[in-house]
Amino acid sequence: MNDRIEKLVDGVRDQVVGWRRHLHANPELSFQEHETAAFIVERLQEIGGIEILRPSGTSVVGRLKGNRPGPTIAIRADFDALPIEEATGAAYASQRPGVMHACGHDGHTAMLLGTATVLSQLREDFAGEIRLLFENGEETPPGGAKGMIEGGAMDGVDRVIGLHLWSPLEVGQLHINPRRMMAACDIFRIEVKGIGGHVGAPHRAVDPIAIGCQIVTNLQHLVAREIDPVEAAVVGVTEFHAGQSVGVIPATAVISGGTNMFDARVRDLIERRIGEIASGICSAHGATCDYAYTRVYDAVINDPATAGIVTTTARGIFGSEKVEERDPIMPGEDFSAFGQVAPSCFILVGAGNSRKGITAAHHDARFDIDEDALDIGVRLSVNALLALLRHG
């Protein structure tokens, strides 16, 4: 990284931390991020020289053009929060009850604003366009990416990258996989329909709780016994709702959960077999069921060429020992939609710090990041974008 870029990145360090803390204290749920979007627009206007677009709902796009025509490279940051009551005790903790930035999206947005600030001062040095994608609603299906794409956010984009702060990875470490990065993720819902009755007369009822328990147990066999062990897959039940009184056998029970996988054939198998298992068990016990399976986000698959450029750039800045090619991870990400439009690379930026006690998992009420990761993210973003512009 040349001295000028290094000084510019150093110059926005404190500002990026301040932006992140402001966003963390003022979180907004998916598709309700009106104040956050306004904050982003105000910051882009202050930077200057950036064309601002609003392709869909609360999303924001900035177009930063260099001194002559060239390729268009996009970079995405998401900015929605989660319905979680924060328990960090931080000075910048959420001021909105029941809403929290528990996945790092506040940091993503702050890093991209910092990246825009630096690149705006380098526009005379590069050819082409940097497309700044601020995505709304990433946490909630159908996600914000599809609407942004339909609104023209990716028109003319040659490559796209995204960074995700990742607490299981120690600060200073980066994870870039040249192919499989994050899994596809889907959701399912099973409503078991039995016959209600008195708890003291179970023979007159068809108990959906007992039947539902059989379904949950048998779903555990799907991955263990029906999917090739070399294929990664998850089938997880996360909700089971039934009954309102200890003396009443309810008439229905609802089971919901999520699935993750990479292979399209495995996805088809899981969707089909969950329904078959549920309906078969219900039929065996005199009940029926309604089954719904929703495909949410496709897998994040990095383009090898784009990932190669980003990896080489990262190793040049931080050293080869800091840039790892790890196994894919199973959570899903809406970034996959952008990667289906243009060659893409998604990068995990270490944000945990065991020495500081920053170890809480994503989507946990105690989640936080080591803010040193923000500087790393800006440095990587600026240099990777410029390298991708040079490669066309």
Short mmCIF file of C-alpha atoms in Angstrom, two decimals:
data_model
loop_
_atom_site.label_atom_id
_atom_site.label_comp_id
_atom_site.label_asym_id
_atom_site.label_seq_id
_atom_site.Cartn_x
_atom_site.Cartn_y
_atom_site.Cartn_z
CA MET A 1 0.00 0.00 0.00
CA ASN A 2 1.56 3.31 -1.03
CA ASP A 3 2.18 6.03 1.54
CA ARG A 4 -0.61 8.30 0.31
CA ILE A 5 -3.28 5.62 0.65
CA GLU A 6 -1.93 4.63 4.04
CA LYS A 7 -2.16 8.21 5.31
CA LEU A 8 -5.68 8.65 3.94
CA VAL A 9 -6.85 5.44 5.62
CA ASP A 10 -5.18 6.49 8.89
CA GLY A 11 -7.00 9.80 8.59
CA VAL A 12 -10.48 8.26 8.66
CA ARG A 13 -9.84 5.72 11.42
CA ASP A 14 -11.47 7.67 14.25
CA GLN A 15 -14.31 8.83 12.03
CA VAL A 16 -15.14 5.25 11.05
CA VAL A 17 -15.22 4.17 14.70
CA GLY A 18 -17.50 7.10 15.50
CA TRP A 19 -19.87 6.23 12.66
CA ARG A 20 -19.98 2.62 13.77
CA ARG A 21 -20.84 3.59 17.34
CA HIS A 22 -23.56 5.97 16.19
CA LEU A 23 -25.12 3.26 14.04
CA HIS A 24 -24.80 0.70 16.83
CA ALA A 25 -26.63 2.98 19.24
CA ASN A 26 -29.41 3.65 16.73
CA PRO A 27 -30.29 0.30 15.12
CA GLU A 28 -33.28 -0.27 12.87
CA LEU A 29 -34.92 -3.51 11.80
CA SER A 30 -34.96 -4.83 8.23
CA PHE A 31 -36.79 -2.63 5.72
CA GLN A 32 -37.45 -0.04 8.44
CA GLU A 33 -34.01 1.59 8.25
CA HIS A 34 -35.20 5.10 7.33
CA GLU A 35 -32.96 6.98 9.76
CA THR A 36 -29.97 4.81 8.87
CA ALA A 37 -30.51 5.41 5.14
CA ALA A 38 -30.75 9.15 5.77
CA PHE A 39 -27.50 8.98 7.78
CA ILE A 40 -25.76 7.22 4.89
CA VAL A 41 -27.03 9.76 2.36
CA GLU A 42 -25.88 12.67 4.55
CA ARG A 43 -22.40 11.22 4.90
CA LEU A 44 -22.11 10.60 1.14
CA GLN A 45 -23.23 14.18 0.47
CA GLU A 46 -20.56 15.46 2.87
CA ILE A 47 -17.91 13.43 1.06
CA GLY A 48 -18.98 15.05 -2.19
CA GLY A 49 -18.67 14.05 -5.83
CA ILE A 50 -20.79 10.92 -5.37
CA GLU A 51 -23.98 10.39 -7.35
CA ILE A 52 -26.59 9.06 -4.92
CA LEU A 53 -29.34 6.69 -6.05
CA ARG A 54 -32.23 5.07 -4.17
CA PRO A 55 -32.96 1.90 -6.17
CA SER A 56 -35.36 0.25 -3.72
CA GLY A 57 -37.01 1.02 -0.40
CA THR A 58 -34.44 2.12 2.16
CA SER A 59 -31.39 0.99 0.16
CA VAL A 60 -28.76 3.49 -0.98
CA VAL A 61 -26.28 3.39 -3.87
CA GLY A 62 -23.37 5.74 -4.46
CA ARG A 63 -21.50 6.10 -7.75
CA LEU A 64 -17.94 7.36 -7.45
CA LYS A 65 -16.30 7.88 -10.84
CA GLY A 66 -12.62 8.18 -11.61
CA ASN A 67 -10.92 10.55 -14.03
CA ARG A 68 -11.64 8.51 -17.17
CA PRO A 69 -13.84 5.62 -18.33
CA GLY A 70 -13.05 2.12 -17.15
CA PRO A 71 -14.55 -0.91 -15.43
CA THR A 72 -17.18 -0.70 -12.70
CA ILE A 73 -16.41 -2.47 -9.43
CA ALA A 74 -19.10 -2.69 -6.75
CA ILE A 75 -18.74 -3.19 -3.02
CA ARG A 76 -21.59 -4.04 -0.67
CA ALA A 77 -22.34 -3.22 2.97
CA ASP A 78 -25.58 -4.12 4.76
CA PHE A 79 -27.09 -1.97 7.52
CA ASP A 80 -30.15 -3.59 9.12
CA ALA A 81 -30.27 -4.78 12.75
CA LEU A 82 -31.89 -7.69 14.58
CA PRO A 83 -34.81 -8.04 17.04
CA ILE A 84 -32.55 -8.69 20.05
CA GLU A 85 -32.34 -6.95 23.42
CA GLU A 86 -28.70 -5.90 23.78
CA ALA A 87 -26.74 -7.12 26.80
CA THR A 88 -23.23 -5.79 26.11
CA GLY A 89 -23.29 -2.91 28.59
CA ALA A 90 -21.22 -0.88 26.12
CA ALA A 91 -21.29 2.93 26.26
CA TYR A 92 -22.59 2.88 22.68
CA ALA A 93 -25.19 0.15 23.31
CA SER A 94 -28.51 0.23 21.51
CA GLN A 95 -30.87 2.99 22.56
CA ARG A 96 -33.83 1.14 21.05
CA PRO A 97 -35.36 -1.57 23.26
CA GLY A 98 -35.43 -4.97 21.58
CA VAL A 99 -33.33 -3.93 18.59
CA MET A 100 -29.59 -4.51 18.27
CA HIS A 101 -26.75 -4.60 15.77
CA ALA A 102 -25.74 -8.15 16.67
CA CYS A 103 -24.11 -9.16 13.39
CA GLY A 104 -21.64 -6.38 12.52
CA HIS A 105 -23.73 -4.55 9.94
CA ASP A 106 -23.03 -1.25 11.72
CA GLY A 107 -19.34 -1.89 11.15
CA HIS A 108 -19.87 -2.86 7.52
CA THR A 109 -21.61 0.43 6.81
CA ALA A 110 -19.03 2.48 8.68
CA MET A 111 -16.20 0.76 6.78
CA LEU A 112 -17.84 1.46 3.43
CA LEU A 113 -18.35 5.12 4.31
CA GLY A 114 -14.66 5.26 5.26
CA THR A 115 -13.73 3.54 2.02
CA ALA A 116 -15.79 6.08 0.06
CA THR A 117 -14.08 8.94 1.92
CA VAL A 118 -10.61 7.68 0.98
CA LEU A 119 -11.43 6.83 -2.64
CA SER A 120 -13.08 10.22 -3.19
CA GLN A 121 -9.63 11.73 -2.65
CA LEU A 122 -8.08 9.34 -5.16
CA ARG A 123 -10.55 9.74 -8.01
CA GLU A 124 -7.95 11.50 -10.17
CA ASP A 125 -5.75 8.42 -9.92
CA PHE A 126 -8.10 5.71 -11.19
CA ALA A 127 -10.16 4.91 -14.26
CA GLY A 128 -13.67 3.55 -13.98
CA GLU A 129 -16.33 3.60 -11.30
CA ILE A 130 -16.68 2.40 -7.73
CA ARG A 131 -20.29 1.42 -7.03
CA LEU A 132 -21.16 1.69 -3.32
CA LEU A 133 -24.00 -0.68 -2.44
CA PHE A 134 -25.68 -0.07 0.92
CA GLU A 135 -28.11 -2.96 1.28
CA ASN A 136 -31.25 -2.88 3.39
CA GLY A 137 -33.02 -5.86 4.89
CA GLU A 138 -30.27 -8.47 4.57
CA GLU A 139 -31.35 -10.27 7.73
CA THR A 140 -34.97 -10.82 6.71
CA PRO A 141 -36.12 -12.85 3.68
CA PRO A 142 -36.40 -12.08 0.85
CA GLY A 143 -33.49 -9.73 1.65
CA GLY A 144 -32.68 -6.42 0.10
CA ALA A 145 -30.35 -7.52 -2.70
CA LYS A 146 -33.06 -8.64 -5.13
CA GLY A 147 -34.88 -5.33 -4.94
CA MET A 148 -31.65 -3.40 -5.40
CA ILE A 149 -30.76 -5.46 -8.45
CA GLU A 150 -34.22 -4.99 -9.93
CA GLY A 151 -33.81 -1.25 -9.30
CA GLY A 152 -30.62 -1.12 -11.37
CA ALA A 153 -28.01 -1.10 -8.60
CA MET A 154 -25.86 -3.69 -10.42
CA ASP A 155 -26.32 -2.41 -13.97
CA GLY A 156 -22.96 -2.35 -15.73
CA VAL A 157 -21.03 -3.82 -12.80
CA ASP A 158 -18.03 -5.93 -13.84
CA ARG A 159 -17.13 -7.38 -10.42
CA VAL A 160 -18.51 -7.11 -6.90
CA ILE A 161 -16.97 -7.68 -3.47
CA GLY A 162 -18.30 -7.72 0.07
CA LEU A 163 -16.75 -7.82 3.53
CA HIS A 164 -18.24 -9.36 6.66
CA LEU A 165 -16.87 -8.77 10.14
CA TRP A 166 -16.58 -12.21 11.75
CA SER A 167 -16.27 -12.66 15.51
CA PRO A 168 -15.15 -16.35 15.46
CA LEU A 169 -12.04 -15.13 13.59
CA GLU A 170 -9.42 -13.23 15.59
CA VAL A 171 -8.87 -9.60 14.64
CA GLY A 172 -6.07 -9.30 12.10
CA GLN A 173 -7.00 -12.51 10.32
CA LEU A 174 -8.81 -12.70 6.98
CA HIS A 175 -10.63 -15.64 5.40
CA ILE A 176 -10.99 -15.80 1.63
CA ASN A 177 -12.05 -19.03 -0.05
CA PRO A 178 -11.54 -19.18 -3.85
CA ARG A 179 -14.84 -21.04 -4.35
CA ARG A 180 -17.38 -22.05 -1.71
CA MET A 181 -17.72 -19.35 0.93
CA MET A 182 -21.14 -19.52 2.61
CA ALA A 183 -24.00 -21.98 2.28
CA ALA A 184 -27.46 -21.60 0.85
CA CYS A 185 -30.09 -21.16 3.54
CA ASP A 186 -33.79 -22.05 3.52
CA ILE A 187 -36.64 -22.22 6.03
CA PHE A 188 -39.42 -24.74 6.59
CA ARG A 189 -42.68 -24.85 8.54
CA ILE A 190 -44.73 -27.91 9.48
CA GLU A 191 -48.18 -27.62 11.04
CA VAL A 192 -49.27 -30.90 12.60
CA LYS A 193 -53.06 -31.20 12.68
CA GLY A 194 -54.40 -33.62 15.27
CA ILE A 195 -57.50 -33.73 17.45
CA GLY A 196 -57.62 -31.82 20.72
CA GLY A 197 -58.89 -33.26 23.95
CA HIS A 198 -58.55 -33.68 27.69
CA VAL A 199 -55.17 -34.67 29.03
CA GLY A 200 -56.92 -37.32 31.11
CA ALA A 201 -58.47 -38.93 28.03
CA PRO A 202 -55.64 -39.16 25.50
CA HIS A 203 -57.32 -42.04 23.66
CA ARG A 204 -59.99 -39.62 22.45
CA ALA A 205 -57.43 -37.21 21.00
CA VAL A 206 -54.71 -37.27 18.37
CA ASP A 207 -51.83 -35.59 20.16
CA PRO A 208 -49.87 -33.26 17.83
CA ILE A 209 -47.15 -32.73 20.44
CA ALA A 210 -46.25 -36.42 20.63
CA ILE A 211 -46.39 -36.63 16.84
CA GLY A 212 -44.32 -33.45 16.47
CA CYS A 213 -41.65 -34.88 18.74
CA GLN A 214 -41.41 -37.90 16.45
CA ILE A 215 -40.96 -35.58 13.48
CA VAL A 216 -38.18 -33.61 15.18
CA THR A 217 -36.37 -36.82 16.14
CA ASN A 218 -36.63 -38.33 12.68
CA LEU A 219 -35.43 -35.16 10.93
CA GLN A 220 -32.09 -35.73 12.65
CA HIS A 221 -31.63 -38.86 10.52
CA LEU A 222 -31.90 -36.90 7.27
CA VAL A 223 -28.38 -35.48 7.25
CA ALA A 224 -26.84 -38.39 9.16
CA ARG A 225 -28.24 -41.18 7.00
CA GLU A 226 -29.46 -39.81 3.68
CA ILE A 227 -26.86 -37.25 2.59
CA ASP A 228 -23.38 -38.14 1.36
CA PRO A 229 -20.96 -37.48 4.27
CA VAL A 230 -18.68 -35.44 2.00
CA GLU A 231 -21.50 -32.95 1.40
CA ALA A 232 -22.06 -30.24 4.01
CA ALA A 233 -25.67 -29.87 5.14
CA VAL A 234 -27.69 -28.74 8.16
CA VAL A 235 -31.32 -29.40 9.09
CA GLY A 236 -32.20 -27.62 12.31
CA VAL A 237 -35.49 -27.30 14.19
CA THR A 238 -35.53 -23.96 15.96
CA GLU A 239 -39.20 -23.50 16.92
CA PHE A 240 -41.87 -25.79 18.37
CA HIS A 241 -45.16 -24.16 19.40
CA ALA A 242 -48.13 -26.04 20.84
CA GLY A 243 -50.65 -25.83 23.65
CA GLN A 244 -51.77 -23.20 26.13
CA SER A 245 -52.95 -25.25 29.14
CA VAL A 246 -51.54 -28.17 31.13
CA GLY A 247 -54.93 -29.86 31.07
CA VAL A 248 -55.56 -29.64 27.33
CA ILE A 249 -54.15 -31.65 24.45
CA PRO A 250 -53.99 -29.06 21.66
CA ALA A 251 -55.33 -29.65 18.19
CA THR A 252 -52.24 -28.37 16.39
CA ALA A 253 -48.49 -28.00 16.77
CA VAL A 254 -46.17 -25.91 14.62
CA ILE A 255 -42.56 -26.88 13.94
CA SER A 256 -40.19 -24.50 12.13
CA GLY A 257 -36.52 -24.48 11.31
CA GLY A 258 -33.78 -23.82 8.84
CA THR A 259 -31.59 -25.73 6.42
CA ASN A 260 -28.18 -25.04 4.92
CA MET A 261 -26.28 -26.69 2.10
CA PHE A 262 -24.17 -26.03 -1.00
CA ASP A 263 -25.15 -28.69 -3.53
CA ALA A 264 -28.36 -28.14 -5.54
CA ARG A 265 -29.21 -31.85 -5.46
CA VAL A 266 -28.86 -31.92 -1.69
CA ARG A 267 -31.18 -28.91 -1.53
CA ASP A 268 -33.80 -30.73 -3.58
CA LEU A 269 -33.45 -33.86 -1.43
CA ILE A 270 -33.83 -31.96 1.83
CA GLU A 271 -36.90 -30.07 0.65
CA ARG A 272 -38.60 -33.27 -0.50
CA ARG A 273 -37.66 -35.48 2.42
CA ILE A 274 -38.70 -33.09 5.21
CA GLY A 275 -42.19 -33.11 3.74
CA GLU A 276 -42.22 -36.87 3.29
CA ILE A 277 -41.02 -37.53 6.82
CA ALA A 278 -43.56 -35.16 8.34
CA SER A 279 -46.52 -36.44 6.34
CA GLY A 280 -45.55 -40.08 6.87
CA ILE A 281 -45.31 -39.76 10.64
CA CYS A 282 -48.55 -37.80 10.78
CA SER A 283 -50.33 -40.41 8.69
CA ALA A 284 -49.03 -43.23 10.89
CA HIS A 285 -50.60 -41.61 13.95
CA GLY A 286 -53.89 -40.44 12.48
CA ALA A 287 -52.93 -36.80 11.91
CA THR A 288 -52.34 -34.64 8.87
CA CYS A 289 -49.90 -31.79 8.23
CA ASP A 290 -49.36 -28.69 6.17
CA TYR A 291 -45.79 -28.29 4.96
CA ALA A 292 -44.10 -25.23 3.47
CA TYR A 293 -40.48 -24.94 2.36
CA THR A 294 -39.05 -21.57 1.29
CA ARG A 295 -35.76 -21.16 -0.52
CA VAL A 296 -34.25 -18.02 0.95
CA TYR A 297 -30.64 -17.28 -0.14
CA ASP A 298 -28.45 -19.20 -2.55
CA ALA A 299 -24.90 -20.17 -1.65
CA VAL A 300 -22.15 -17.54 -1.76
CA ILE A 301 -19.69 -18.89 -4.34
CA ASN A 302 -16.60 -16.78 -4.95
CA ASP A 303 -15.26 -16.28 -8.46
CA PRO A 304 -11.71 -17.74 -8.42
CA ALA A 305 -10.22 -14.96 -10.52
CA THR A 306 -11.74 -12.18 -8.43
CA ALA A 307 -10.86 -13.97 -5.20
CA GLY A 308 -7.30 -14.41 -6.49
CA ILE A 309 -6.86 -10.67 -7.04
CA VAL A 310 -8.30 -9.84 -3.61
CA THR A 311 -6.17 -12.52 -1.91
CA THR A 312 -2.97 -11.30 -3.56
CA THR A 313 -3.79 -7.75 -2.55
CA ALA A 314 -4.57 -8.72 1.04
CA ARG A 315 -1.37 -10.73 1.40
CA GLY A 316 0.62 -7.81 0.05
CA ILE A 317 -0.82 -5.52 2.73
CA PHE A 318 -1.13 -7.76 5.78
CA GLY A 319 1.23 -10.67 5.07
CA SER A 320 0.49 -14.19 3.88
CA GLU A 321 0.17 -15.53 7.42
CA LYS A 322 -2.82 -13.25 8.03
CA VAL A 323 -4.81 -14.35 4.97
CA GLU A 324 -6.21 -17.85 5.27
CA GLU A 325 -8.15 -20.11 2.95
CA ARG A 326 -10.45 -21.86 5.41
CA ASP A 327 -13.31 -24.28 4.98
CA PRO A 328 -16.68 -22.81 3.93
CA ILE A 329 -19.08 -21.78 6.68
CA MET A 330 -22.72 -22.83 6.86
CA PRO A 331 -24.67 -19.60 7.60
CA GLY A 332 -26.30 -17.98 4.58
CA GLU A 333 -25.86 -14.49 3.13
CA ASP A 334 -27.90 -12.33 0.78
CA PHE A 335 -24.65 -11.27 -0.92
CA SER A 336 -25.15 -14.36 -3.08
CA ALA A 337 -27.69 -12.44 -5.20
CA PHE A 338 -25.08 -9.88 -6.22
CA GLY A 339 -22.65 -12.68 -7.07
CA GLN A 340 -25.15 -14.11 -9.54
CA VAL A 341 -25.03 -10.85 -11.53
CA ALA A 342 -21.26 -10.33 -11.66
CA PRO A 343 -18.10 -12.23 -10.65
CA SER A 344 -17.76 -11.80 -6.92
CA CYS A 345 -15.60 -12.24 -3.84
CA PHE A 346 -16.83 -12.31 -0.24
CA ILE A 347 -14.30 -11.88 2.54
CA LEU A 348 -14.52 -12.56 6.27
CA VAL A 349 -12.64 -10.01 8.38
CA GLY A 350 -11.64 -11.17 11.85
CA ALA A 351 -13.40 -9.11 14.52
CA GLY A 352 -13.08 -11.23 17.66
CA ASN A 353 -10.45 -10.83 20.34
CA SER A 354 -10.20 -13.49 23.00
CA ARG A 355 -7.73 -11.43 25.05
CA LYS A 356 -10.28 -8.62 25.33
CA GLY A 357 -13.15 -11.02 25.96
CA ILE A 358 -14.77 -10.24 22.59
CA THR A 359 -15.93 -13.77 21.82
CA ALA A 360 -19.75 -13.70 21.66
CA ALA A 361 -21.31 -15.33 18.61
CA HIS A 362 -23.18 -13.49 15.92
CA HIS A 363 -26.86 -12.91 16.74
CA ASP A 364 -26.08 -13.11 20.47
CA ALA A 365 -27.22 -10.34 22.83
CA ARG A 366 -23.58 -9.92 23.97
CA PHE A 367 -22.15 -9.60 20.45
CA ASP A 368 -19.52 -6.94 19.86
CA ILE A 369 -16.46 -6.45 17.69
CA ASP A 370 -12.87 -5.40 18.20
CA GLU A 371 -12.97 -2.02 16.48
CA ASP A 372 -9.42 -2.48 15.20
CA ALA A 373 -11.11 -4.64 12.56
CA LEU A 374 -12.71 -1.53 11.04
CA ASP A 375 -9.34 -0.11 10.02
CA ILE A 376 -8.36 -3.45 8.50
CA GLY A 377 -11.61 -3.54 6.54
CA VAL A 378 -11.12 -0.06 5.11
CA ARG A 379 -7.50 -0.78 4.15
CA LEU A 380 -8.48 -3.97 2.40
CA SER A 381 -11.49 -2.44 0.66
CA VAL A 382 -9.61 0.55 -0.76
CA ASN A 383 -6.70 -1.49 -2.05
CA ALA A 384 -8.80 -4.39 -3.36
CA LEU A 385 -11.10 -2.05 -5.27
CA LEU A 386 -8.19 -0.24 -6.88
CA ALA A 387 -6.55 -3.56 -7.79
CA LEU A 388 -9.79 -4.83 -9.36
CA LEU A 389 -10.13 -1.60 -11.35
CA ARG A 390 -6.63 -2.13 -12.72
CA HIS A 391 -7.45 -5.71 -13.73
CA GLY A 392 -10.64 -4.64 -15.47
#
